[in-house]
């Protein structure tokens, strides 16, 4: 059969459809909720019965069975995740005095706001976890750390849904973060029980962010902190808008660029350090040891940067690349992108609806597909030529890559942000090398 012959020729690429099937199952749940389970089961069983009818020896039949399984896996992943994080949500506006334990502190310097995640005490008829905004003046000179017990008068409301159909849905994000209410403090904060500063990762991240801002000139420290810790809440709105207008806002989101710089630096540093010791270098494979050290660094940096979806995706990709290098396999392939997508979809299925997941995976897939093309391989392959010619060739490749990425990402950015700009490909020609080889190492 023609379909089987075509599938046989494409058998090496069929694994790339696994995240598509899982994502489709997640998408069905996003649209229908748990009510879509029965129709999905009927459709999946129909696919399996059809496969049995035409014969499971045929590749098409096996492909349909796998499609049915991945649809159910995706639907089950987000359904179970939604059920596991389910909690009470405030149903109407509430004003009164509350007390609770501070679980997270986020400084939003651009707005002059401190954002707290609070675990409320029992007997208050409030959701167990809320988010509260307040100012430094409301805290006063007291030291507020994670673990402190506070009491404050506040106005709370249910998490907001989308303002317009298809726009940002904070209520969905709050549901998966187990936030039952958001609001602001109406008066001074009373610290019932204080705690000393801890060495938890969020605390270290906040300390490092504030330290960078304090040490760098005003207007630059906020961007410097975002490049290191991923905390963009302190960037001036004018500067943030300028980064978006120039198409370089992706540099502020901790992703492949930043993780690659960290992993590359650690790999070179560890390789040189291990090579200094003959007892190690002569007995053990130095590249493998350096890869292991770099992997630990990638995981630590991902946790320090807040473990957002682009960072997690980049960390997974870095770990897979290091593993491929250790095994002597080709590192950067679509299979790596597919593996990273599967891991994210299974553990963070709610991320698929957000722009971070869509933009990061679309960009990486575009880069890999473009550079696997024969004409691009011929253009970028090493050859005996002058340094200037080699640099111009690299610049052209970078511009073409940037234009391709912008072309692919344009529909996504238009849908989520209602704006895009093709000229950002040229801005990134200077920004990406500068950030990778100068700013990040510094």
XYZ file of C-alpha atoms in Angstrom:
442
model
C 0.000 0.000 0.000
C 1.266 3.476 -0.882
C 0.694 4.824 2.639
C 2.701 1.997 4.215
C 5.547 2.512 1.762
C 5.609 6.211 2.547
C 5.574 5.526 6.287
C 8.350 2.981 5.858
C 10.520 5.623 4.173
C 9.747 8.036 7.009
C 10.104 5.526 9.849
C 13.084 7.391 11.351
C 10.914 10.499 11.703
C 7.779 8.893 13.120
C 8.990 9.271 16.712
C 8.776 13.041 16.259
C 4.964 12.720 16.234
C 4.850 11.450 19.838
C 4.778 14.954 21.421
C 2.207 15.975 18.789
C -0.117 13.186 19.938
C 0.430 13.974 23.625
C -0.071 17.682 22.962
C -3.282 16.988 21.059
C -4.646 15.103 24.071
C -3.721 18.042 26.297
C -5.368 20.434 23.832
C -8.593 18.450 23.904
C -8.699 18.781 27.689
C -7.938 22.518 27.470
C -11.009 22.968 25.254
C -13.457 20.475 26.746
C -12.227 19.792 30.276
C -12.950 16.398 31.826
C -16.168 16.170 29.791
C -14.045 15.321 26.750
C -12.944 12.000 28.249
C -15.826 9.885 26.875
C -15.598 11.220 23.273
C -11.813 10.806 23.397
C -12.109 7.198 24.583
C -14.627 6.459 21.836
C -12.310 7.971 19.228
C -9.256 6.125 20.578
C -11.059 2.766 20.743
C -12.302 3.355 17.185
C -8.734 3.930 16.005
C -7.559 0.743 17.714
C -10.439 -1.350 16.277
C -9.774 0.067 12.815
C -6.087 -0.831 13.199
C -6.984 -4.401 14.195
C -9.344 -4.634 11.238
C -6.712 -3.663 8.658
C -4.033 -5.782 10.343
C -1.527 -4.805 13.028
C 1.337 -5.944 10.812
C 0.860 -2.832 8.727
C 2.802 0.238 9.785
C -0.281 2.441 9.376
C -2.182 0.282 11.878
C 0.625 0.467 14.437
C 0.874 4.223 13.922
C -2.862 4.640 14.604
C -2.591 2.572 17.796
C 0.301 4.772 18.992
C -1.727 7.891 18.109
C -4.646 6.619 20.207
C -2.338 5.882 23.139
C -0.592 9.278 23.020
C -3.940 11.107 22.903
C -5.054 9.329 26.057
C -1.664 9.875 27.726
C -1.818 13.629 27.035
C -5.405 13.920 28.236
C -4.610 11.883 31.352
C -1.455 13.912 32.116
C -3.233 17.259 32.347
C -6.398 15.815 33.870
C -4.415 14.186 36.679
C -2.311 17.340 37.119
C -5.462 19.454 37.379
C -6.975 17.073 39.929
C -3.780 16.921 41.987
C -3.564 20.721 42.359
C -7.301 21.263 42.884
C -8.077 23.463 45.847
C -10.633 25.969 47.139
C -10.929 29.200 45.147
C -12.375 32.414 46.535
C -15.804 32.985 44.990
C -16.310 36.704 45.689
C -14.446 39.802 46.856
C -13.363 39.531 50.494
C -12.077 42.256 52.821
C -10.829 41.627 56.311
C -7.892 40.716 58.523
C -5.923 37.552 57.762
C -2.843 35.804 59.052
C -0.582 33.212 57.526
C 2.927 31.961 56.776
C 5.022 33.616 54.057
C 6.071 30.910 51.591
C 7.535 33.082 48.834
C 8.695 36.674 48.428
C 9.080 38.365 45.045
C 10.343 41.921 44.699
C 8.770 43.770 41.756
C 10.929 46.880 41.718
C 9.460 48.326 38.509
C 6.075 48.648 40.206
C 7.376 49.302 43.705
C 5.524 46.216 44.922
C 6.460 43.194 47.009
C 4.492 40.076 46.106
C 3.949 37.446 48.802
C 2.617 33.919 48.567
C 0.925 33.180 51.884
C -0.287 29.919 53.375
C -3.358 30.991 55.337
C -4.221 29.551 58.708
C -7.255 27.420 59.438
C -10.587 28.853 60.511
C -10.447 31.924 58.247
C -12.728 30.638 55.443
C -10.003 31.511 52.947
C -8.205 29.416 50.307
C -5.100 27.724 51.764
C -2.785 29.652 49.421
C -3.147 33.289 48.343
C -1.031 35.955 46.670
C -0.815 39.363 48.274
C 0.769 42.593 46.998
C 2.120 45.188 49.402
C 4.721 47.958 49.578
C 7.907 48.364 51.571
C 6.221 51.169 53.551
C 3.620 48.694 54.788
C 6.382 46.440 56.110
C 8.368 49.293 57.605
C 11.839 48.631 58.932
C 11.065 45.070 59.984
C 12.850 42.190 58.287
C 10.423 39.967 56.377
C 11.721 36.522 55.426
C 10.265 33.290 54.121
C 8.636 31.369 56.982
C 7.525 34.443 58.911
C 3.972 34.565 60.310
C 2.216 37.819 59.449
C -1.156 39.462 60.087
C -2.563 42.125 57.807
C -5.834 43.636 56.676
C -6.327 42.911 52.955
C -8.753 42.960 50.066
C -8.870 39.673 48.156
C -10.624 38.610 44.970
C -10.824 35.481 42.814
C -8.039 35.103 40.201
C -8.979 37.015 37.065
C -9.932 35.183 33.900
C -9.213 36.504 30.388
C -10.291 40.089 29.758
C -11.098 39.260 26.133
C -11.771 35.867 24.513
C -8.445 34.206 23.811
C -6.390 36.671 25.890
C -4.168 35.842 28.857
C -5.977 33.655 31.385
C -4.466 34.254 34.805
C -7.144 32.130 36.469
C -5.879 29.033 34.655
C -2.292 29.724 35.684
C -3.388 30.408 39.266
C -5.279 27.094 39.342
C -2.155 25.107 38.500
C -0.132 27.176 40.978
C -2.786 26.417 43.620
C -3.496 30.102 44.191
C -7.040 30.508 45.485
C -7.118 34.315 45.687
C -5.116 37.424 44.926
C -5.256 40.892 46.418
C -3.448 43.726 48.155
C -2.710 44.781 51.698
C -4.787 47.681 53.066
C -2.624 48.617 56.004
C 0.630 47.941 57.834
C 1.880 44.382 58.118
C 2.272 42.962 61.604
C 4.959 40.281 61.885
C 3.627 37.871 64.497
C 6.631 35.564 64.293
C 9.852 36.493 62.527
C 12.392 34.118 61.043
C 16.000 34.428 60.030
C 16.966 34.550 56.372
C 17.229 31.041 54.938
C 19.461 29.594 52.249
C 16.543 28.373 50.154
C 16.795 28.770 46.397
C 14.122 31.533 46.162
C 15.902 33.470 48.919
C 19.270 33.092 47.211
C 17.699 34.186 43.931
C 16.185 37.307 45.538
C 19.482 38.142 47.260
C 21.455 37.739 44.036
C 18.938 39.866 42.116
C 19.076 42.700 44.640
C 22.873 42.472 44.847
C 23.272 42.808 41.059
C 20.867 45.763 40.932
C 22.728 47.499 43.760
C 26.188 46.974 42.228
C 25.393 48.030 38.646
C 24.446 51.513 37.389
C 20.767 52.433 37.606
C 18.838 51.266 34.570
C 21.318 48.505 33.756
C 21.313 46.454 36.949
C 17.709 45.415 36.432
C 18.501 43.978 32.999
C 21.733 42.473 34.329
C 19.775 40.696 37.067
C 17.253 39.402 34.525
C 20.056 37.929 32.417
C 21.403 35.998 35.416
C 18.401 35.108 37.592
C 15.546 35.549 35.113
C 13.789 38.031 37.434
C 12.277 40.629 35.090
C 9.978 42.262 37.657
C 12.468 45.061 38.363
C 12.953 46.230 34.753
C 11.536 49.655 33.959
C 8.397 49.308 31.779
C 9.931 51.621 29.160
C 13.041 49.436 28.898
C 10.937 46.267 28.814
C 8.834 47.691 25.984
C 11.974 48.709 24.088
C 13.275 45.143 24.351
C 9.960 43.820 23.016
C 9.865 46.373 20.184
C 13.384 45.423 19.099
C 12.579 41.710 19.184
C 15.206 41.050 21.851
C 12.948 40.370 24.834
C 13.850 36.690 24.536
C 17.321 37.545 25.825
C 15.786 38.357 29.212
C 14.089 34.980 29.524
C 16.491 32.357 30.859
C 16.541 29.795 28.062
C 18.917 28.124 25.614
C 21.268 31.099 25.239
C 21.917 31.401 28.966
C 22.014 27.694 29.790
C 24.350 27.084 26.840
C 26.719 29.785 28.054
C 26.776 28.319 31.575
C 27.171 24.713 30.404
C 29.855 25.622 27.856
C 31.850 27.587 30.410
C 31.616 24.800 32.997
C 32.495 22.125 30.416
C 35.669 23.935 29.333
C 36.618 24.836 32.903
C 36.054 21.303 34.234
C 37.847 19.710 31.279
C 40.924 21.859 31.814
C 40.833 21.306 35.581
C 40.564 17.504 35.349
C 43.362 17.423 32.766
C 45.725 18.995 35.310
C 45.679 15.833 37.414
C 47.419 12.859 35.724
C 45.800 10.370 38.113
C 42.397 11.460 36.825
C 43.242 12.185 33.188
C 45.012 8.844 32.615
C 42.381 6.686 34.286
C 39.046 8.276 33.428
C 37.558 9.913 30.315
C 37.948 13.629 30.947
C 35.138 14.707 28.538
C 32.717 12.422 30.364
C 33.705 13.852 33.737
C 33.412 17.397 32.386
C 29.983 16.599 30.944
C 28.817 15.300 34.331
C 30.087 18.436 36.075
C 28.379 20.631 33.461
C 25.118 18.698 33.897
C 25.124 19.410 37.626
C 25.782 23.067 36.867
C 22.893 23.174 34.379
C 20.460 21.742 36.928
C 21.662 24.124 39.653
C 21.355 27.143 37.349
C 17.875 26.067 36.247
C 16.726 25.923 39.876
C 18.373 29.277 40.631
C 16.643 30.905 37.652
C 13.199 29.850 38.846
C 12.749 26.702 36.722
C 10.404 28.349 34.215
C 9.355 26.353 31.133
C 12.017 27.792 28.726
C 14.720 27.176 31.335
C 13.567 23.626 32.035
C 13.378 22.912 28.297
C 16.891 24.288 27.811
C 18.207 22.313 30.772
C 16.703 19.082 29.434
C 18.171 19.794 26.009
C 21.585 20.526 27.535
C 21.507 17.278 29.514
C 20.542 15.300 26.418
C 23.311 16.969 24.385
C 25.868 16.169 27.073
C 24.629 12.565 27.164
C 24.861 12.329 23.367
C 28.396 13.715 23.443
C 29.354 11.182 26.114
C 27.932 8.361 23.983
C 29.527 9.653 20.793
C 26.182 10.363 19.134
C 25.027 13.380 17.128
C 23.901 15.921 19.687
C 21.520 18.498 18.188
C 18.648 16.752 16.379
C 14.879 16.936 16.181
C 14.753 13.810 18.332
C 16.347 15.835 21.133
C 13.712 18.551 20.717
C 11.000 15.880 20.699
C 12.356 14.267 23.864
C 12.434 17.613 25.640
C 8.863 18.364 24.571
C 7.632 14.978 25.819
C 9.209 15.501 29.253
C 7.725 18.985 29.617
C 4.278 17.881 28.400
C 4.159 14.960 30.821
C 5.311 16.854 33.914
C 4.038 20.374 33.124
C 1.143 19.787 30.690
C -0.480 23.122 31.562
C 2.511 24.927 30.017
C 1.424 23.993 26.493
C -1.214 26.729 26.442
C 1.319 29.440 27.322
C 3.506 31.449 24.957
C 6.762 30.365 26.624
C 6.327 26.714 25.649
C 5.094 27.489 22.152
C 7.741 30.099 21.343
C 10.701 28.213 22.807
C 10.000 24.878 21.130
C 8.993 26.474 17.830
C 12.230 28.473 17.775
C 14.459 25.504 18.593
C 12.706 23.227 16.096
C 13.099 25.911 13.415
C 16.838 26.209 14.095
C 17.371 22.442 13.938
C 15.272 21.964 10.784
C 16.986 24.866 9.040
C 20.501 23.716 9.882
C 19.740 20.124 8.908
C 18.830 21.295 5.404
C 21.420 20.377 2.783
C 21.923 23.884 1.433
C 22.468 25.300 4.942
C 24.962 22.538 5.770
C 26.887 23.352 2.600
C 26.834 27.058 3.426
C 28.050 26.654 7.035
C 30.523 23.795 6.568
C 34.138 24.530 7.421
C 36.396 25.413 4.509
C 39.791 26.920 3.850
C 39.021 30.638 3.473
C 39.979 33.980 4.914
C 38.781 34.994 8.376
C 36.655 37.837 6.967
C 34.918 35.497 4.520
C 34.247 33.027 7.321
C 32.787 35.803 9.527
C 30.559 37.068 6.698
C 29.348 33.544 6.063
C 28.465 33.173 9.764
C 26.645 36.532 9.762
C 24.574 35.550 6.731
C 23.683 32.235 8.365
C 22.693 34.059 11.548
C 20.504 36.530 9.627
C 18.796 33.732 7.670
C 18.209 31.829 10.901
C 16.766 34.920 12.560
C 14.417 35.626 9.664
C 13.251 31.992 9.638
C 12.577 32.092 13.369
C 10.679 35.365 13.136
C 8.600 33.994 10.260
C 7.657 30.890 12.261
C 7.055 32.725 15.531
C 5.064 35.589 14.003
C 1.644 33.814 14.200
C 2.283 32.835 17.832
C 3.383 36.328 18.885
C 0.495 37.924 17.027
C -1.950 35.623 18.785
C -0.567 36.152 22.290
C 0.854 39.686 22.122
C -0.849 41.192 19.028
C 2.449 42.461 17.611
C 5.585 41.236 15.845
C 8.491 42.627 13.833
C 10.639 41.008 11.177
C 13.488 43.508 11.596
C 14.405 41.944 14.925
C 16.397 39.311 12.989
C 18.983 41.989 12.172
C 19.021 43.327 15.751
C 19.760 39.849 17.043
C 22.780 39.521 14.731
C 24.593 41.866 17.103
C 22.729 41.120 20.319
C 23.069 37.319 20.404
C 26.872 37.095 19.873
C 27.414 40.012 22.256
C 25.273 38.392 24.948
C 26.718 34.903 24.428
C 30.418 35.696 24.286
C 30.728 38.889 26.340
C 27.782 39.700 28.601
C 26.983 36.220 29.951
C 30.616 35.199 30.660
C 31.194 38.545 32.367
